[in-house]
GROMACS .gro file of N, CA, C and O in nm:
model
  420
    1MET      N    1   0.825  -0.450   1.701
    1MET     CA    2   0.790  -0.392   1.574
    1MET      C    3   0.744  -0.248   1.597
    1MET      O    4   0.663  -0.221   1.683
    2LYS      N    5   0.799  -0.158   1.520
    2LYS     CA    6   0.765  -0.018   1.533
    2LYS      C    7   0.629   0.009   1.473
    2LYS      O    8   0.597  -0.039   1.364
    3LYS      N    9   0.545   0.084   1.542
    3LYS     CA   10   0.412   0.120   1.494
    3LYS      C   11   0.420   0.256   1.425
    3LYS      O   12   0.481   0.349   1.476
    4TYR      N   13   0.359   0.266   1.308
    4TYR     CA   14   0.353   0.391   1.234
    4TYR      C   15   0.210   0.443   1.237
    4TYR      O   16   0.117   0.369   1.209
    5PRO      N   17   0.194   0.571   1.270
    5PRO     CA   18   0.057   0.624   1.276
    5PRO      C   19  -0.002   0.640   1.136
    5PRO      O   20   0.069   0.664   1.040
    6ASP      N   21  -0.134   0.621   1.128
    6ASP     CA   22  -0.204   0.647   1.002
    6ASP      C   23  -0.211   0.798   0.982
    6ASP      O   24  -0.245   0.872   1.073
    7SER      N   25  -0.179   0.841   0.864
    7SER     CA   26  -0.181   0.984   0.835
    7SER      C   27  -0.314   1.021   0.771
    7SER      O   28  -0.353   0.965   0.671
    8GLU      N   29  -0.383   1.115   0.830
    8GLU     CA   30  -0.509   1.164   0.775
    8GLU      C   31  -0.483   1.263   0.662
    8GLU      O   32  -0.569   1.289   0.581
    9GLU      N   33  -0.362   1.316   0.656
    9GLU     CA   34  -0.330   1.421   0.560
    9GLU      C   35  -0.317   1.368   0.419
    9GLU      O   36  -0.355   1.434   0.324
   10GLN      N   37  -0.260   1.251   0.404
   10GLN     CA   38  -0.233   1.199   0.271
   10GLN      C   39  -0.349   1.113   0.224
   10GLN      O   40  -0.380   1.012   0.284
   11LYS      N   41  -0.412   1.154   0.117
   11LYS     CA   42  -0.518   1.076   0.056
   11LYS      C   43  -0.460   1.011  -0.068
   11LYS      O   44  -0.401   1.076  -0.152
   12GLN      N   45  -0.475   0.881  -0.077
   12GLN     CA   46  -0.430   0.807  -0.194
   12GLN      C   47  -0.548   0.733  -0.251
   12GLN      O   48  -0.630   0.680  -0.178
   13THR      N   49  -0.557   0.730  -0.382
   13THR     CA   50  -0.661   0.654  -0.448
   13THR      C   51  -0.606   0.517  -0.483
   13THR      O   52  -0.497   0.506  -0.536
   14VAL      N   53  -0.682   0.415  -0.448
   14VAL     CA   54  -0.642   0.279  -0.479
   14VAL      C   55  -0.728   0.232  -0.595
   14VAL      O   56  -0.849   0.229  -0.585
   15ASN      N   57  -0.665   0.203  -0.708
   15ASN     CA   58  -0.742   0.150  -0.820
   15ASN      C   59  -0.700   0.007  -0.849
   15ASN      O   60  -0.608  -0.045  -0.787
   16GLU      N   61  -0.768  -0.057  -0.940
   16GLU     CA   62  -0.747  -0.200  -0.963
   16GLU      C   63  -0.602  -0.236  -0.995
   16GLU      O   64  -0.548  -0.328  -0.936
   17PRO      N   65  -0.534  -0.165  -1.089
   17PRO     CA   66  -0.396  -0.205  -1.117
   17PRO      C   67  -0.305  -0.195  -0.995
   17PRO      O   68  -0.222  -0.283  -0.972
   18THR      N   69  -0.321  -0.091  -0.917
   18THR     CA   70  -0.238  -0.076  -0.799
   18THR      C   71  -0.265  -0.187  -0.700
   18THR      O   72  -0.173  -0.247  -0.645
   19ALA      N   73  -0.392  -0.217  -0.680
   19ALA     CA   74  -0.427  -0.324  -0.588
   19ALA      C   75  -0.378  -0.458  -0.639
   19ALA      O   76  -0.337  -0.544  -0.562
   20THR      N   77  -0.382  -0.477  -0.767
   20THR     CA   78  -0.341  -0.604  -0.826
   20THR      C   79  -0.191  -0.621  -0.824
   20THR      O   80  -0.139  -0.723  -0.781
   21TYR      N   81  -0.117  -0.522  -0.873
   21TYR     CA   82   0.027  -0.537  -0.889
   21TYR      C   83   0.107  -0.482  -0.773
   21TYR      O   84   0.214  -0.530  -0.742
   22GLY      N   85   0.055  -0.379  -0.708
   22GLY     CA   86   0.123  -0.322  -0.594
   22GLY      C   87   0.269  -0.292  -0.622
   22GLY      O   88   0.305  -0.238  -0.724
   23LEU      N   89   0.355  -0.333  -0.529
   23LEU     CA   90   0.497  -0.305  -0.542
   23LEU      C   91   0.565  -0.396  -0.643
   23LEU      O   92   0.680  -0.376  -0.676
   24ASP      N   93   0.495  -0.497  -0.693
   24ASP     CA   94   0.554  -0.587  -0.790
   24ASP      C   95   0.550  -0.531  -0.932
   24ASP      O   96   0.595  -0.597  -1.025
   25LEU      N   97   0.497  -0.412  -0.951
   25LEU     CA   98   0.486  -0.355  -1.084
   25LEU      C   99   0.623  -0.339  -1.149
   25LEU      O  100   0.642  -0.373  -1.266
   26ASN      N  101   0.720  -0.291  -1.075
   26ASN     CA  102   0.855  -0.274  -1.132
   26ASN      C  103   0.915  -0.407  -1.172
   26ASN      O  104   0.979  -0.420  -1.276
   27ARG      N  105   0.894  -0.509  -1.090
   27ARG     CA  106   0.943  -0.643  -1.123
   27ARG      C  107   0.877  -0.694  -1.251
   27ARG      O  108   0.942  -0.750  -1.339
   28LEU      N  109   0.747  -0.669  -1.264
   28LEU     CA  110   0.674  -0.710  -1.383
   28LEU      C  111   0.727  -0.638  -1.508
   28LEU      O  112   0.744  -0.700  -1.613
   29LYS      N  113   0.757  -0.511  -1.493
   29LYS     CA  114   0.813  -0.435  -1.606
   29LYS      C  115   0.949  -0.493  -1.649
   29LYS      O  116   0.974  -0.511  -1.768
   30VAL      N  117   1.034  -0.521  -1.552
   30VAL     CA  118   1.166  -0.575  -1.582
   30VAL      C  119   1.153  -0.710  -1.652
   30VAL      O  120   1.220  -0.737  -1.752
   31GLU      N  121   1.065  -0.796  -1.601
   31GLU     CA  122   1.045  -0.927  -1.663
   31GLU      C  123   0.994  -0.913  -1.806
   31GLU      O  124   1.035  -0.988  -1.894
   32THR      N  125   0.905  -0.815  -1.828
   32THR     CA  126   0.852  -0.793  -1.963
   32THR      C  127   0.962  -0.748  -2.058
   32THR      O  128   0.976  -0.799  -2.169
   33VAL      N  129   1.043  -0.654  -2.013
   33VAL     CA  130   1.153  -0.605  -2.097
   33VAL      C  131   1.251  -0.718  -2.126
   33VAL      O  132   1.297  -0.735  -2.239
   34GLN      N  133   1.282  -0.798  -2.025
   34GLN     CA  134   1.373  -0.911  -2.045
   34GLN      C  135   1.316  -1.009  -2.148
   34GLN      O  136   1.389  -1.059  -2.233
   35SER      N  137   1.187  -1.034  -2.141
   35SER     CA  138   1.124  -1.124  -2.238
   35SER      C  139   1.132  -1.068  -2.379
   35SER      O  140   1.165  -1.139  -2.474
   36VAL      N  141   1.103  -0.939  -2.393
   36VAL     CA  142   1.106  -0.876  -2.525
   36VAL      C  143   1.249  -0.876  -2.579
   36VAL      O  144   1.271  -0.895  -2.699
   37MET      N  145   1.347  -0.858  -2.492
   37MET     CA  146   1.487  -0.856  -2.536
   37MET      C  147   1.531  -0.990  -2.595
   37MET      O  148   1.626  -0.996  -2.670
   38GLN      N  149   1.460  -1.097  -2.562
   38GLN     CA  150   1.494  -1.230  -2.615
   38GLN      C  151   1.440  -1.253  -2.755
   38GLN      O  152   1.479  -1.347  -2.823
   39ILE      N  153   1.349  -1.166  -2.802
   39ILE     CA  154   1.285  -1.185  -2.932
   39ILE      C  155   1.377  -1.135  -3.043
   39ILE      O  156   1.428  -1.023  -3.037
   40GLU      N  157   1.397  -1.217  -3.143
   40GLU     CA  158   1.485  -1.183  -3.255
   40GLU      C  159   1.408  -1.140  -3.379
   40GLU      O  160   1.467  -1.091  -3.475
   41ASN      N  161   1.278  -1.156  -3.380
   41ASN     CA  162   1.196  -1.122  -3.496
   41ASN      C  163   1.149  -0.977  -3.484
   41ASN      O  164   1.068  -0.945  -3.396
   42PRO      N  165   1.195  -0.885  -3.572
   42PRO     CA  166   1.156  -0.745  -3.559
   42PRO      C  167   1.005  -0.722  -3.573
   42PRO      O  168   0.951  -0.631  -3.511
   43ARG      N  169   0.939  -0.806  -3.651
   43ARG     CA  170   0.795  -0.790  -3.669
   43ARG      C  171   0.722  -0.812  -3.536
   43ARG      O  172   0.631  -0.736  -3.499
   44ILE      N  173   0.764  -0.912  -3.460
   44ILE     CA  174   0.701  -0.940  -3.332
   44ILE      C  175   0.726  -0.827  -3.234
   44ILE      O  176   0.635  -0.781  -3.164
   45VAL      N  177   0.849  -0.778  -3.230
   45VAL     CA  178   0.882  -0.666  -3.140
   45VAL      C  179   0.798  -0.544  -3.176
   45VAL      O  180   0.744  -0.475  -3.088
   46GLN      N  181   0.783  -0.516  -3.305
   46GLN     CA  182   0.705  -0.401  -3.348
   46GLN      C  183   0.557  -0.419  -3.310
   46GLN      O  184   0.493  -0.324  -3.264
   47GLU      N  185   0.505  -0.539  -3.324
   47GLU     CA  186   0.365  -0.564  -3.285
   47GLU      C  187   0.346  -0.546  -3.135
   47GLU      O  188   0.245  -0.491  -3.091
   48ILE      N  189   0.442  -0.592  -3.057
   48ILE     CA  190   0.435  -0.575  -2.911
   48ILE      C  191   0.435  -0.426  -2.877
   48ILE      O  192   0.356  -0.378  -2.796
   49ARG      N  193   0.527  -0.351  -2.940
   49ARG     CA  194   0.534  -0.207  -2.916
   49ARG      C  195   0.405  -0.138  -2.954
   49ARG      O  196   0.350  -0.058  -2.877
   50ASP      N  197   0.351  -0.169  -3.072
   50ASP     CA  198   0.227  -0.107  -3.118
   50ASP      C  199   0.111  -0.140  -3.024
   50ASP      O  200   0.029  -0.054  -2.993
   51TYR      N  201   0.106  -0.264  -2.980
   51TYR     CA  202  -0.001  -0.305  -2.889
   51TYR      C  203   0.011  -0.230  -2.755
   51TYR      O  204  -0.088  -0.182  -2.702
   52ALA      N  205   0.132  -0.220  -2.703
   52ALA     CA  206   0.153  -0.148  -2.577
   52ALA      C  207   0.113  -0.001  -2.591
   52ALA      O  208   0.048   0.056  -2.502
   53LEU      N  209   0.150   0.062  -2.702
   53LEU     CA  210   0.113   0.201  -2.725
   53LEU      C  211  -0.039   0.217  -2.733
   53LEU      O  212  -0.095   0.312  -2.680
   54ARG      N  213  -0.105   0.122  -2.799
   54ARG     CA  214  -0.250   0.126  -2.809
   54ARG      C  215  -0.315   0.112  -2.672
   54ARG      O  216  -0.408   0.185  -2.637
   55LEU      N  217  -0.265   0.021  -2.590
   55LEU     CA  218  -0.318   0.003  -2.454
   55LEU      C  219  -0.298   0.129  -2.369
   55LEU      O  220  -0.387   0.169  -2.294
   56MET      N  221  -0.180   0.190  -2.382
   56MET     CA  222  -0.153   0.312  -2.305
   56MET      C  223  -0.245   0.425  -2.348
   56MET      O  224  -0.292   0.503  -2.265
   57GLN      N  225  -0.275   0.435  -2.477
   57GLN     CA  226  -0.366   0.537  -2.527
   57GLN      C  227  -0.507   0.513  -2.472
   57GLN      O  228  -0.573   0.607  -2.428
   58GLU      N  229  -0.552   0.388  -2.471
   58GLU     CA  230  -0.684   0.356  -2.416
   58GLU      C  231  -0.689   0.391  -2.269
   58GLU      O  232  -0.789   0.444  -2.220
   59GLU      N  233  -0.583   0.360  -2.198
   59GLU     CA  234  -0.576   0.390  -2.054
   59GLU      C  235  -0.585   0.540  -2.031
   59GLU      O  236  -0.654   0.586  -1.941
   60GLU      N  237  -0.515   0.616  -2.113
   60GLU     CA  238  -0.515   0.761  -2.101
   60GLU      C  239  -0.654   0.819  -2.125
   60GLU      O  240  -0.695   0.915  -2.061
   61GLU      N  241  -0.729   0.758  -2.216
   61GLU     CA  242  -0.861   0.808  -2.252
   61GLU      C  243  -0.970   0.762  -2.156
   61GLU      O  244  -1.079   0.815  -2.156
   62TYR      N  245  -0.941   0.661  -2.071
   62TYR     CA  246  -1.041   0.606  -1.982
   62TYR      C  247  -1.074   0.707  -1.872
   62TYR      O  248  -0.985   0.768  -1.814
   63ASP      N  249  -1.201   0.725  -1.845
   63ASP     CA  250  -1.246   0.819  -1.743
   63ASP      C  251  -1.259   0.748  -1.609
   63ASP      O  252  -1.357   0.679  -1.583
   64TYR      N  253  -1.157   0.761  -1.524
   64TYR     CA  254  -1.156   0.692  -1.396
   64TYR      C  255  -1.254   0.750  -1.295
   64TYR      O  256  -1.282   0.689  -1.194
   65ARG      N  257  -1.309   0.867  -1.324
   65ARG     CA  258  -1.405   0.924  -1.230
   65ARG      C  259  -1.529   0.837  -1.218
   65ARG      O  260  -1.595   0.836  -1.115
   66ASN      N  261  -1.560   0.761  -1.322
   66ASN     CA  262  -1.678   0.674  -1.319
   66ASN      C  263  -1.641   0.528  -1.299
   66ASN      O  264  -1.725   0.440  -1.313
   67ALA      N  265  -1.515   0.501  -1.271
   67ALA     CA  266  -1.470   0.363  -1.254
   67ALA      C  267  -1.525   0.305  -1.124
   67ALA      O  268  -1.533   0.375  -1.024
   68PRO      N  269  -1.562   0.178  -1.127
   68PRO     CA  270  -1.608   0.117  -1.002
   68PRO      C  271  -1.491   0.091  -0.908
   68PRO      O  272  -1.376   0.086  -0.949
   69CYS      N  273  -1.523   0.076  -0.782
   69CYS     CA  274  -1.426   0.033  -0.680
   69CYS      C  275  -1.304   0.125  -0.668
   69CYS      O  276  -1.192   0.080  -0.664
   70GLN      N  277  -1.328   0.253  -0.666
   70GLN     CA  278  -1.218   0.345  -0.637
   70GLN      C  279  -1.236   0.398  -0.497
   70GLN      O  280  -1.333   0.464  -0.466
   71PHE      N  281  -1.141   0.366  -0.411
   71PHE     CA  282  -1.146   0.409  -0.273
   71PHE      C  283  -1.015   0.480  -0.238
   71PHE      O  284  -0.911   0.447  -0.293
   72THR      N  285  -1.025   0.572  -0.145
   72THR     CA  286  -0.902   0.622  -0.085
   72THR      C  287  -0.854   0.513   0.009
   72THR      O  288  -0.928   0.418   0.041
   73VAL      N  289  -0.732   0.524   0.056
   73VAL     CA  290  -0.678   0.424   0.149
   73VAL      C  291  -0.765   0.419   0.274
   73VAL      O  292  -0.799   0.312   0.324
   74GLU      N  293  -0.808   0.534   0.321
   74GLU     CA  294  -0.892   0.540   0.441
   74GLU      C  295  -1.026   0.472   0.416
   74GLU      O  296  -1.076   0.398   0.502
   75GLU      N  297  -1.087   0.496   0.300
   75GLU     CA  298  -1.215   0.433   0.268
   75GLU      C  299  -1.199   0.281   0.256
   75GLU      O  300  -1.285   0.205   0.301
   76LEU      N  301  -1.089   0.238   0.196
   76LEU     CA  302  -1.064   0.095   0.182
   76LEU      C  303  -1.047   0.030   0.319
   76LEU      O  304  -1.102  -0.077   0.346
   77LYS      N  305  -0.974   0.096   0.408
   77LYS     CA  306  -0.957   0.044   0.544
   77LYS      C  307  -1.092   0.031   0.614
   77LYS      O  308  -1.118  -0.067   0.683
   78GLU      N  309  -1.179   0.130   0.595
   78GLU     CA  310  -1.312   0.127   0.657
   78GLU      C  311  -1.396   0.013   0.599
   78GLU      O  312  -1.466  -0.058   0.674
   79GLU      N  313  -1.391  -0.007   0.468
   79GLU     CA  314  -1.464  -0.118   0.405
   79GLU      C  315  -1.414  -0.252   0.458
   79GLU      O  316  -1.494  -0.342   0.486
   80LEU      N  317  -1.284  -0.266   0.473
   80LEU     CA  318  -1.228  -0.390   0.527
   80LEU      C  319  -1.268  -0.411   0.672
   80LEU      O  320  -1.300  -0.522   0.714
   81ARG      N  321  -1.269  -0.303   0.750
   81ARG     CA  322  -1.311  -0.312   0.890
   81ARG      C  323  -1.456  -0.360   0.897
   81ARG      O  324  -1.489  -0.450   0.974
   82LYS      N  325  -1.544  -0.301   0.814
   82LYS     CA  326  -1.685  -0.342   0.812
   82LYS      C  327  -1.699  -0.488   0.772
   82LYS      O  328  -1.778  -0.562   0.832
   83SER      N  329  -1.622  -0.529   0.671
   83SER     CA  330  -1.629  -0.668   0.624
   83SER      C  331  -1.587  -0.765   0.733
   83SER      O  332  -1.650  -0.870   0.753
   84ARG      N  333  -1.481  -0.732   0.804
   84ARG     CA  334  -1.435  -0.819   0.913
   84ARG      C  335  -1.540  -0.828   1.023
   84ARG      O  336  -1.565  -0.936   1.078
   85GLU      N  337  -1.599  -0.715   1.055
   85GLU     CA  338  -1.702  -0.713   1.159
   85GLU      C  339  -1.823  -0.795   1.117
   85GLU      O  340  -1.876  -0.875   1.194
   86GLU      N  341  -1.868  -0.780   0.993
   86GLU     CA  342  -1.981  -0.859   0.944
   86GLU      C  343  -1.947  -1.008   0.945
   86GLU      O  344  -2.031  -1.091   0.978
   87SER      N  345  -1.824  -1.041   0.908
   87SER     CA  346  -1.781  -1.181   0.909
   87SER      C  347  -1.781  -1.235   1.052
   87SER      O  348  -1.829  -1.346   1.077
   88ARG      N  349  -1.731  -1.156   1.144
   88ARG     CA  350  -1.727  -1.197   1.285
   88ARG      C  351  -1.868  -1.222   1.337
   88ARG      O  352  -1.892  -1.315   1.414
   89LEU      N  353  -1.965  -1.141   1.292
   89LEU     CA  354  -2.104  -1.156   1.336
   89LEU      C  355  -2.179  -1.263   1.257
   89LEU      O  356  -2.296  -1.289   1.282
   90GLY      N  357  -2.112  -1.322   1.158
   90GLY     CA  358  -2.176  -1.427   1.079
   90GLY      C  359  -2.278  -1.375   0.979
   90GLY      O  360  -2.370  -1.446   0.940
   91LEU      N  361  -2.262  -1.250   0.935
   91LEU     CA  362  -2.360  -1.190   0.844
   91LEU      C  363  -2.335  -1.220   0.697
   91LEU      O  364  -2.418  -1.191   0.613
   92GLY      N  365  -2.221  -1.277   0.666
   92GLY     CA  366  -2.189  -1.306   0.526
   92GLY      C  367  -2.243  -1.442   0.484
   92GLY      O  368  -2.316  -1.508   0.558
   93ILE      N  369  -2.208  -1.480   0.361
   93ILE     CA  370  -2.245  -1.613   0.314
   93ILE      C  371  -2.117  -1.687   0.274
   93ILE      O  372  -2.015  -1.625   0.244
   94SER      N  373  -2.123  -1.818   0.272
   94SER     CA  374  -2.005  -1.897   0.241
   94SER      C  375  -1.975  -1.894   0.092
   94SER      O  376  -2.060  -1.858   0.010
   95ASN      N  377  -1.852  -1.935   0.058
   95ASN     CA  378  -1.815  -1.948  -0.084
   95ASN      C  379  -1.908  -2.045  -0.155
   95ASN      O  380  -1.947  -2.023  -0.269
   96GLU      N  381  -1.940  -2.155  -0.087
   96GLU     CA  382  -2.027  -2.255  -0.147
   96GLU      C  383  -2.163  -2.196  -0.182
   96GLU      O  384  -2.217  -2.220  -0.289
   97GLU      N  385  -2.219  -2.118  -0.088
   97GLU     CA  386  -2.349  -2.054  -0.114
   97GLU      C  387  -2.339  -1.955  -0.229
   97GLU      O  388  -2.426  -1.947  -0.315
   98MET      N  389  -2.229  -1.878  -0.233
   98MET     CA  390  -2.210  -1.782  -0.342
   98MET      C  391  -2.203  -1.855  -0.476
   98MET      O  392  -2.262  -1.811  -0.574
   99MET      N  393  -2.131  -1.966  -0.481
   99MET     CA  394  -2.120  -2.041  -0.606
   99MET      C  395  -2.255  -2.098  -0.647
   99MET      O  396  -2.290  -2.098  -0.765
  100ARG      N  397  -2.334  -2.144  -0.550
  100ARG     CA  398  -2.467  -2.195  -0.584
  100ARG      C  399  -2.552  -2.084  -0.643
  100ARG      O  400  -2.621  -2.103  -0.743
  101ARG      N  401  -2.548  -1.966  -0.583
  101ARG     CA  402  -2.627  -1.854  -0.633
  101ARG      C  403  -2.579  -1.812  -0.772
  101ARG      O  404  -2.659  -1.779  -0.858
  102LYS      N  405  -2.449  -1.811  -0.792
  102LYS     CA  406  -2.392  -1.770  -0.920
  102LYS      C  407  -2.441  -1.859  -1.033
  102LYS      O  408  -2.477  -1.813  -1.140
  103PHE      N  409  -2.444  -1.990  -1.009
  103PHE     CA  410  -2.478  -2.083  -1.115
  103PHE      C  411  -2.628  -2.105  -1.129
  103PHE      O  412  -2.672  -2.172  -1.222
  104LEU      N  413  -2.708  -2.048  -1.040
  104LEU     CA  414  -2.854  -2.058  -1.054
  104LEU      C  415  -2.908  -1.961  -1.159
  104LEU      O  416  -3.013  -1.982  -1.215
  105HIS      N  417  -2.831  -1.856  -1.188
  105HIS     CA  418  -2.879  -1.755  -1.283
  105HIS      C  419  -2.837  -1.786  -1.422
  105HIS      O  420  -2.743  -1.829  -1.462
   0.00000   0.00000   0.00000
């Protein structure tokens, strides 16, 4: 397997949608368009379009500078490295313990 060096020059911001959908975003778009193409009721298609436009407007107006969990790729790699190290040292808590704490409040 060929090894590719990490580039310090390129900074990329990873936000929730990218982390969630990643490279599957185009597939999701195609599936959505295919689903809409099956609809024969113009009122439903118009409502879908209006809703999508409204969501895009909200997205455009959202201030990502204050959004939580925005990391560059390098920062994300460092957070993952720290998490793995803490896990290796046994510094974390189990899922069971987290669930107990969650439901105590």
